[in-house]
Tab-separated table of C-alpha atoms in Angstrom:
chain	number	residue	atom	x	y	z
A	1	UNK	CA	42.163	1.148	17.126
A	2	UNK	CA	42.235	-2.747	18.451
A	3	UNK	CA	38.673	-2.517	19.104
A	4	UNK	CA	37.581	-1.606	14.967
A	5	UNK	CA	38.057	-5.459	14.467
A	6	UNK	CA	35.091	-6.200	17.298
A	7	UNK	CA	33.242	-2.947	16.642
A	8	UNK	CA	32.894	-3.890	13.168
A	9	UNK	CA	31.966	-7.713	13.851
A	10	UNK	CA	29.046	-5.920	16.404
A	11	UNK	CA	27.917	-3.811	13.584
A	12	UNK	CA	28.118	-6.449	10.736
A	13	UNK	CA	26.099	-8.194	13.090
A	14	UNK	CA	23.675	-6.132	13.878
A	15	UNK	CA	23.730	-5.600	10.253
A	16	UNK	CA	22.777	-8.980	9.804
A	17	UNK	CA	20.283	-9.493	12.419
A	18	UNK	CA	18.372	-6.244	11.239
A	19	UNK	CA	17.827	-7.717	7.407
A	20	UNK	CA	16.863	-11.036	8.859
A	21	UNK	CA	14.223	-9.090	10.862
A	22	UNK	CA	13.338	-7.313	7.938
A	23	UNK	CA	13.274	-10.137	5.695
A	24	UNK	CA	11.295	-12.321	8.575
A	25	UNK	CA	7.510	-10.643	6.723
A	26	UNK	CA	9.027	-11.652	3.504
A	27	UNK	CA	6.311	-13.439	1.810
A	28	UNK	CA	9.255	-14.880	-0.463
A	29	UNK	CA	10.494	-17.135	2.189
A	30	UNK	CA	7.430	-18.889	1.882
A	31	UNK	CA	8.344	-22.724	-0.261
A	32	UNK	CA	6.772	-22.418	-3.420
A	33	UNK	CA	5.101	-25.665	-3.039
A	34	UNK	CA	2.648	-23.535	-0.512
A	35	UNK	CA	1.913	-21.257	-3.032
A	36	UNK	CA	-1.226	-21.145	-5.962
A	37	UNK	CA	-1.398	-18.828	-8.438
A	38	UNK	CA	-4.652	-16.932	-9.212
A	39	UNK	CA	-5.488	-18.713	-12.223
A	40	UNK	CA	-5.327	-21.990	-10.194
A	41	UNK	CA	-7.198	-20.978	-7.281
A	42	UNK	CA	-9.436	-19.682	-10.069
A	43	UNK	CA	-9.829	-22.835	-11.975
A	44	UNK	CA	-10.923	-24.776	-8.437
A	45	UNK	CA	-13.123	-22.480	-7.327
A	46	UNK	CA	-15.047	-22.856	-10.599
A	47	UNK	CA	-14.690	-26.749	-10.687
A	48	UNK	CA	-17.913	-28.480	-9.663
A	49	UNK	CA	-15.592	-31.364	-8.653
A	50	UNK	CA	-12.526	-29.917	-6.720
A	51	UNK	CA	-12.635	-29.774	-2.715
A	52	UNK	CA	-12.933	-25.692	-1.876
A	53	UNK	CA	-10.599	-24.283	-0.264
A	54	UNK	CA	-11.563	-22.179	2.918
A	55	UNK	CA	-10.089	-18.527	1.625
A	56	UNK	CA	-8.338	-16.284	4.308
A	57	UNK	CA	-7.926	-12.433	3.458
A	58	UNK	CA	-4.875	-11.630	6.270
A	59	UNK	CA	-4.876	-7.778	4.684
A	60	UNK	CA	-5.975	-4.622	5.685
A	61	UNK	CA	-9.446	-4.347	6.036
A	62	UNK	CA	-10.016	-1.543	3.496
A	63	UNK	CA	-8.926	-3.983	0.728
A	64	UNK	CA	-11.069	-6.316	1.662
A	65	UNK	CA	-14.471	-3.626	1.648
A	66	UNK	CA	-13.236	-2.762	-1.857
A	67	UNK	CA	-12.874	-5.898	-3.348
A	68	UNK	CA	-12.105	-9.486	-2.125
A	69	UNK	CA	-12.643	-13.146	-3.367
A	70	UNK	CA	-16.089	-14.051	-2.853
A	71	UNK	CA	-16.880	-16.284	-0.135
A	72	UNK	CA	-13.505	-14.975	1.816
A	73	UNK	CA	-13.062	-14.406	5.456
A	74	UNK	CA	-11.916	-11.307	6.499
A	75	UNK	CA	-8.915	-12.038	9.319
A	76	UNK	CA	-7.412	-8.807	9.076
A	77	UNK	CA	-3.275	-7.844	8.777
A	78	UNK	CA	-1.487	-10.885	10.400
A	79	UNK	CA	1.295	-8.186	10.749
A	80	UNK	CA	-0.504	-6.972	13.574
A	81	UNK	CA	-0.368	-9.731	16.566
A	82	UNK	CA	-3.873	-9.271	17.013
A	83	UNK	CA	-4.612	-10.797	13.579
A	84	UNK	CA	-2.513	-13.434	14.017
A	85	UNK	CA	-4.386	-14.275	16.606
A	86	UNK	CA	-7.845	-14.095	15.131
A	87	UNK	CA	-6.642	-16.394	12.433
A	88	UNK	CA	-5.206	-18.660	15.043
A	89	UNK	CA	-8.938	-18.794	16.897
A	90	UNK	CA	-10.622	-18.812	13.212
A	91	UNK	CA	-9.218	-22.218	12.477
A	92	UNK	CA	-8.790	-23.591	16.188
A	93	UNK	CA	-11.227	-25.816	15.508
A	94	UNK	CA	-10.558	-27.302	12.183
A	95	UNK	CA	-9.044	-30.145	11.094
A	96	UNK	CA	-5.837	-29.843	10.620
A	97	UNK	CA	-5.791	-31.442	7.055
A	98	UNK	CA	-8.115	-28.786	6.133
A	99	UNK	CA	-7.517	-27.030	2.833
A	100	UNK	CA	-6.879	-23.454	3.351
A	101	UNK	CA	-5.504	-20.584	1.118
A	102	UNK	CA	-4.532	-17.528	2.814
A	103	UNK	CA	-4.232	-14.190	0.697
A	104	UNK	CA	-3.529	-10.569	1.027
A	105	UNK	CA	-2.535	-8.455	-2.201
A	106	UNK	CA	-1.777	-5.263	-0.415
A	107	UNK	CA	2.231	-4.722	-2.012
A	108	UNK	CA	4.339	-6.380	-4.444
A	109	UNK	CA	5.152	-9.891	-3.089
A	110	UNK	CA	8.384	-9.277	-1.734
A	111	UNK	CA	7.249	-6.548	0.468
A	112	UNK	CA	3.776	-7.963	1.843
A	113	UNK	CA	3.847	-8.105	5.343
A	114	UNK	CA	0.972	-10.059	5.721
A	115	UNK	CA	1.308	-13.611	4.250
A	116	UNK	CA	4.268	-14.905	5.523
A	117	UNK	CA	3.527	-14.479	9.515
A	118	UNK	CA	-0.030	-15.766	8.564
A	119	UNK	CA	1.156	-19.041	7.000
A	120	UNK	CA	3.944	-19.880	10.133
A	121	UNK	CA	1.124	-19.302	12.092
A	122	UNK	CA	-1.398	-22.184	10.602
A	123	UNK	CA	1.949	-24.325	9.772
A	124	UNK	CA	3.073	-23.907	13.247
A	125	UNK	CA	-0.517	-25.184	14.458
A	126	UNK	CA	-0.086	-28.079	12.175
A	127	UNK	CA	-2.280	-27.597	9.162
A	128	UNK	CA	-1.011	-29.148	6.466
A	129	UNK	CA	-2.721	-28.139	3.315
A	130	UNK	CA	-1.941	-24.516	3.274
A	131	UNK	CA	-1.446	-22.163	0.202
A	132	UNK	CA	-0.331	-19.013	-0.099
A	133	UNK	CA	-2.158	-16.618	-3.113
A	134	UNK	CA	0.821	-15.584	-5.273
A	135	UNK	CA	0.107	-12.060	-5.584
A	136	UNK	CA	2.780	-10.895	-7.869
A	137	UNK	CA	1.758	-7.100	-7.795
A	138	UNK	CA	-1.310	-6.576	-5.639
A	139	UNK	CA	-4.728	-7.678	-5.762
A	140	UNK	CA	-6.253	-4.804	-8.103
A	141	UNK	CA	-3.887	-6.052	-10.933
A	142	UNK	CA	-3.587	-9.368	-10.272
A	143	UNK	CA	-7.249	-10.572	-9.706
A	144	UNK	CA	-9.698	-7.969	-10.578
A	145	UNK	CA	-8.616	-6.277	-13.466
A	146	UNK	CA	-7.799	-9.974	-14.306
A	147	UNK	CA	-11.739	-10.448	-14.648
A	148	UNK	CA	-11.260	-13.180	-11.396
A	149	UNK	CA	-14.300	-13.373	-9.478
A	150	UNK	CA	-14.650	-10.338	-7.118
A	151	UNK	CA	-16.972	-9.194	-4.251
A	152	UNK	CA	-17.337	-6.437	-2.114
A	153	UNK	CA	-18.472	-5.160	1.329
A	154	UNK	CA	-18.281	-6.700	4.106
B	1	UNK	CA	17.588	23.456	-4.593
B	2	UNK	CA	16.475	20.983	-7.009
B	3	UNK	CA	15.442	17.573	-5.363
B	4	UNK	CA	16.236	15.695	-8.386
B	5	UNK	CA	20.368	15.864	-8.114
B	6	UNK	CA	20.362	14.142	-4.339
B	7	UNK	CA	17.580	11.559	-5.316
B	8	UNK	CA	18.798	9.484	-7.607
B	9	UNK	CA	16.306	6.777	-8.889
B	10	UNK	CA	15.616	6.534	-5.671
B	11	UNK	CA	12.002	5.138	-6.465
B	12	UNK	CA	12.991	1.838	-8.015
B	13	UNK	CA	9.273	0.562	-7.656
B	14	UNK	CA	8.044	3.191	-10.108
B	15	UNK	CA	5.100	1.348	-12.202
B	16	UNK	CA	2.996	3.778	-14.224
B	17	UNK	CA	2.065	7.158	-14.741
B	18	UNK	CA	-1.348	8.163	-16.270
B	19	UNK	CA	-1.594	11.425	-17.301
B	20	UNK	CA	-4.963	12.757	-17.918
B	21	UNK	CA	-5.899	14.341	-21.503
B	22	UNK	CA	-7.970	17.638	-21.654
B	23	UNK	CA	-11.328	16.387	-22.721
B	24	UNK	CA	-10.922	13.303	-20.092
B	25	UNK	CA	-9.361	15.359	-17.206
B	26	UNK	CA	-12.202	14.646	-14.379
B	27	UNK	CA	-12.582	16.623	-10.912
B	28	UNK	CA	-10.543	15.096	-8.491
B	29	UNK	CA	-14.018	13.364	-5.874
B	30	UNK	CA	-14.373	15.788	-2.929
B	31	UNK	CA	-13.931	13.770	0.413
B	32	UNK	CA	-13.999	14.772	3.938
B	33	UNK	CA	-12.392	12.305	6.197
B	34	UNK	CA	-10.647	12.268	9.798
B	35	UNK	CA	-7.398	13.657	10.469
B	36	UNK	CA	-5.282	11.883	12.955
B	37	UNK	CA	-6.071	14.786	15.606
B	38	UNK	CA	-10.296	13.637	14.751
B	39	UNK	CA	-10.443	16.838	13.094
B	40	UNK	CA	-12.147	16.710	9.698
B	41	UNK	CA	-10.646	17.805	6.442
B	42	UNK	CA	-11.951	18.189	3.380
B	43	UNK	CA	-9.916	18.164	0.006
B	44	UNK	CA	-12.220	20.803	-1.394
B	45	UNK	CA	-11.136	23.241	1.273
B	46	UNK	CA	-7.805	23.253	-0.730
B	47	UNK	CA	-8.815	24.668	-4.099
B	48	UNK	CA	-6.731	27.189	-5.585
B	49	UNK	CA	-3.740	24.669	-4.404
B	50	UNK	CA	-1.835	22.168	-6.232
B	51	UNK	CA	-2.674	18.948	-4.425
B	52	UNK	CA	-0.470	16.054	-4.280
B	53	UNK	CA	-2.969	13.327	-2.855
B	54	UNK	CA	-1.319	10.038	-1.445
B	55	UNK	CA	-2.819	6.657	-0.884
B	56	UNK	CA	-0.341	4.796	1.606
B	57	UNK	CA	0.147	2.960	4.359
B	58	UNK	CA	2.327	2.362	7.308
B	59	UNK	CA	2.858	-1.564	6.278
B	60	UNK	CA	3.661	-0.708	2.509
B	61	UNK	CA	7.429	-0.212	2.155
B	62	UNK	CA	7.618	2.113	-0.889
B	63	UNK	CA	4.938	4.075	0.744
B	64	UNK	CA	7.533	4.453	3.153
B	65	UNK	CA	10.650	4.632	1.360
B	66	UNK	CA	8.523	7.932	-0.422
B	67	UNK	CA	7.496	9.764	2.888
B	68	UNK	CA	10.701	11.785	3.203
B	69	UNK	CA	10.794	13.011	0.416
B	70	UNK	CA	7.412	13.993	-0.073
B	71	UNK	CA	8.107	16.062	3.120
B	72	UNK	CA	11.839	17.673	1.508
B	73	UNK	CA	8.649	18.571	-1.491
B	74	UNK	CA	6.284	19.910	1.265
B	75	UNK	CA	8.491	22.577	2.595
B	76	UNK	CA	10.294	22.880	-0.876
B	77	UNK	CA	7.023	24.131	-3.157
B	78	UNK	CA	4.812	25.243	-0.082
B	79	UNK	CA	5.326	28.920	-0.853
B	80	UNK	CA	4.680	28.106	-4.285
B	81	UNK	CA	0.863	26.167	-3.382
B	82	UNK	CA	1.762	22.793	-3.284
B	83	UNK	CA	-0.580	20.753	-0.229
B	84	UNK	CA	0.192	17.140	0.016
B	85	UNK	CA	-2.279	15.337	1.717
B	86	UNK	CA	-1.625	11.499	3.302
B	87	UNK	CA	-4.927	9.180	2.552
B	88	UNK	CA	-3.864	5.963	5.188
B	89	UNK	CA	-5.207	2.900	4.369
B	90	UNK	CA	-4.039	1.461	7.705
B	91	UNK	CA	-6.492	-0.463	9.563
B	92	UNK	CA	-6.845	2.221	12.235
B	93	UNK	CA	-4.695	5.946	12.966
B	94	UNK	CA	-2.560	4.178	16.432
B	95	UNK	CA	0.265	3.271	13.781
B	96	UNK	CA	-0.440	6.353	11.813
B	97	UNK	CA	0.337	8.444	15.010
B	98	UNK	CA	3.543	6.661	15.631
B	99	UNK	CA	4.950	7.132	12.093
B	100	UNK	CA	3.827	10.784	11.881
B	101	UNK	CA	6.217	11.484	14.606
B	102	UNK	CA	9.022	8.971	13.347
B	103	UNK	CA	8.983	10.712	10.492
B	104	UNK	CA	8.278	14.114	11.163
B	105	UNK	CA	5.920	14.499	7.959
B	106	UNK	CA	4.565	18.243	7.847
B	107	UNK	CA	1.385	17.808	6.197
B	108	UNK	CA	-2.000	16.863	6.953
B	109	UNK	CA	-2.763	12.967	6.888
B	110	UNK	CA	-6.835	11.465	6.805
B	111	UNK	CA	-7.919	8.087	7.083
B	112	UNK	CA	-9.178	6.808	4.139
B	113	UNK	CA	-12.757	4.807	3.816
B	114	UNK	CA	-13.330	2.221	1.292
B	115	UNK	CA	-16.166	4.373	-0.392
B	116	UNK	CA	-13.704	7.381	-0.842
B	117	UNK	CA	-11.263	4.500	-2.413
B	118	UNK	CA	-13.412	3.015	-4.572
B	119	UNK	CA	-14.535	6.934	-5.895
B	120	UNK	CA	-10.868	7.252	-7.014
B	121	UNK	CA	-11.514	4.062	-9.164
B	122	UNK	CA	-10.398	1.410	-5.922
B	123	UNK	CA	-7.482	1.638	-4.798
B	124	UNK	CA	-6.194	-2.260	-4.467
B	125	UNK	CA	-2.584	-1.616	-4.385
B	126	UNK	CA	-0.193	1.094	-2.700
B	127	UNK	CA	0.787	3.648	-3.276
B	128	UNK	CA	-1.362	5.294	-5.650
B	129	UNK	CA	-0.794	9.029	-5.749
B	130	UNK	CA	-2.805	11.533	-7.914
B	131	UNK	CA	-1.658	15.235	-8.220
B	132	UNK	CA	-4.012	17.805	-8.564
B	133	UNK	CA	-4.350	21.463	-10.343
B	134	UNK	CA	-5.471	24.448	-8.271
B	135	UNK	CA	-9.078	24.521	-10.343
B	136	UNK	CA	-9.502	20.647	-8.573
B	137	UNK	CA	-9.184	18.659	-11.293
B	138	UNK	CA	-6.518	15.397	-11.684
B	139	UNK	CA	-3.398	15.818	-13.999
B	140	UNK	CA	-1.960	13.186	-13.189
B	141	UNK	CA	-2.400	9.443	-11.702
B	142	UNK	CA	0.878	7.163	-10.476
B	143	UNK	CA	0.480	3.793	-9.601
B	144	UNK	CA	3.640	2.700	-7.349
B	145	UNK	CA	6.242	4.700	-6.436
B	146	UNK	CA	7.193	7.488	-7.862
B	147	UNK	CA	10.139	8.557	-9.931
B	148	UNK	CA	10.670	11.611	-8.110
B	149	UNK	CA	12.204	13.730	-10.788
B	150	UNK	CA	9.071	12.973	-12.835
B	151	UNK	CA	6.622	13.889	-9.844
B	152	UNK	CA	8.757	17.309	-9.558
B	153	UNK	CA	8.417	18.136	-12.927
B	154	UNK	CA	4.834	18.169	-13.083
B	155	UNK	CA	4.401	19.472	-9.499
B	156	UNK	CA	6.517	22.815	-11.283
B	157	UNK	CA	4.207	22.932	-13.880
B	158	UNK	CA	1.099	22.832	-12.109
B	159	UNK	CA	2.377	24.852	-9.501
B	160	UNK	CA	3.553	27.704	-12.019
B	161	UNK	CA	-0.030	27.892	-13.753
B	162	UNK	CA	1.613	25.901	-16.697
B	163	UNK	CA	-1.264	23.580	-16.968
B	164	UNK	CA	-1.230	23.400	-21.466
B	165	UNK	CA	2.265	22.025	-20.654
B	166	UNK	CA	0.845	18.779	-18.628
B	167	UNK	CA	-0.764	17.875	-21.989
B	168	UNK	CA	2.594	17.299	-23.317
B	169	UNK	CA	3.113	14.645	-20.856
């Protein structure tokens, strides 16, 4: 019975260490200030004056065959180590002031495993003008059945 | 027996249902894609079955939060002529594999290509699930999870030949 007290301190930890790994993906922990909405990214992209942005897809690669934003890169899911490291070689090269917008639209926000590892990644190499697609539901109903811009293929 | 009592609004992402009407009810697009053993399968080898057809993934979480209970569904209605069949979206069939056995799901899962997406009308978020009747044709469309006591309902009355009774829907 003396050992409940420390049993249940192990657990609660694990507990606790097993929702921070969960919530690690979260694209929610990204700041909001590294976030644009659609409608902005939308509104720059049709501006003849506005810098463009150079637009990341970090999703599965089926998405991006069906529909993606036209002139987008295809990374692939920066879940998967080996897209994080495609985006890392991708942008090795750029300056690091470069404008970038990364972007998946594969889940509800909360639950997209792809944007948040994708933006420590080009924060951690020091880019500092990186945003992060808000994608409230996915990309079918938040871009093209919005009437955004849309291509397909490859 | 009833899955309903021990599931209780379990799917809390539920988004939409879209049940087809008579006069639009359209033939559910025949596919034949790779099962995770390379073996092909085709969805029009399972006429004359009640076909619950999933569109998930591996990295969406209410595909996965769904999985077990589509499998208590599998061995619940299989007698009765229900086949669910797993369309992955995942990038390629290694994770697939691994979840498969996690999760010991008992029914066939394909990988899905973007052209057999795009002929059920794209499929741009997960899940998307569409159930079919045994004469092929879709009664129903869910985007997002599914409320399962809804999904069971109209998995009884396609699987009982009550199709006039989807119309109420």
């Amino acid at each position: 019975m003396k050992h409940l007290p420390r049993t249940a301190a192990i657990i609660a930890g694990m507990a606790i260490m097993a929702a921070l790994a969960a919530n690690a993906y979260q694209a929610s922990l990204i700041p909001s200030s590294d976030l644009i909405n659609p409608d902005e990214l939308v509104k720059i992209l049709q501006s003849t004056k506005a810098t463009k942005p150079l637009i990341l897809q970090v999703g599965p690669h089926i998405l991006y065959l069906q529909a993606h934003i036209p002139g987008a890169e295809y990374i692939g899911s920066a879940s998967d180590p080996q897209g994080v490291q495609r985006l890392r070689t991708r942008v090795q090269s750029l300056s690091r002031g470069e404008f970038i917008v990364i972007y998946c639209g594969c889940c509800p926000w909360n639950h997209c495993p792809n944007v948040k590892p994708a933006h420590d990644a080009l924060r951690e190499m020091g880019f500092t003008k990186v945003k992060a697609l808000y994608i409230a539901e996915n990309f079918g109903a938040n871009w093209v059945v919005q009437g955004y811009p849309t291509a397909k293929g490859e | 027996m009833c899955l309903i009592a021990g599931a209780t609004v379990f799917f809390r992402h539920h988004r939409s249902v879209t049940p087809s009407t008579t006069g639009a009810r359209s033939y559910a697009p025949d596919f034949s894609l790779p099962q995770l053993s390379g073996q092909q399968l085709a969805l029009s080898s399972f006429r004359g079955k009640v076909v619950l057809l999933d569109f998930w993934a591996t990295w969406c979480e209410p595909c996965r939060e769904e999985i077990p209970h589509f499998v208590d569904l599998q061995n619940l209605y299989r007698n009765q002529g229900l086949q669910i069949i797993g369309v992955s979206m995942d990038d390629g069939p290694e994770p697939v594999r691994d979840f498969y056995q996690q999760f010991k799901m008992n029914y066939p899962v394909v990988m899905c290509t973007g052209k057999v997406a795009e002929s059920y009308g794209g499929v741009l978020g997960l899940p998307v699930a569409f159930l079919i009747g045994r004469e092929g044709r879709i009664y129903f469309k869910h985007i997002g999870a599914t409320e399962l006591s809804v999904l069971e309902q109209e998995i009884t009355t396609l699987v009982h030949g009550n199709d006039g009774q989807a119309n109420a829907h």
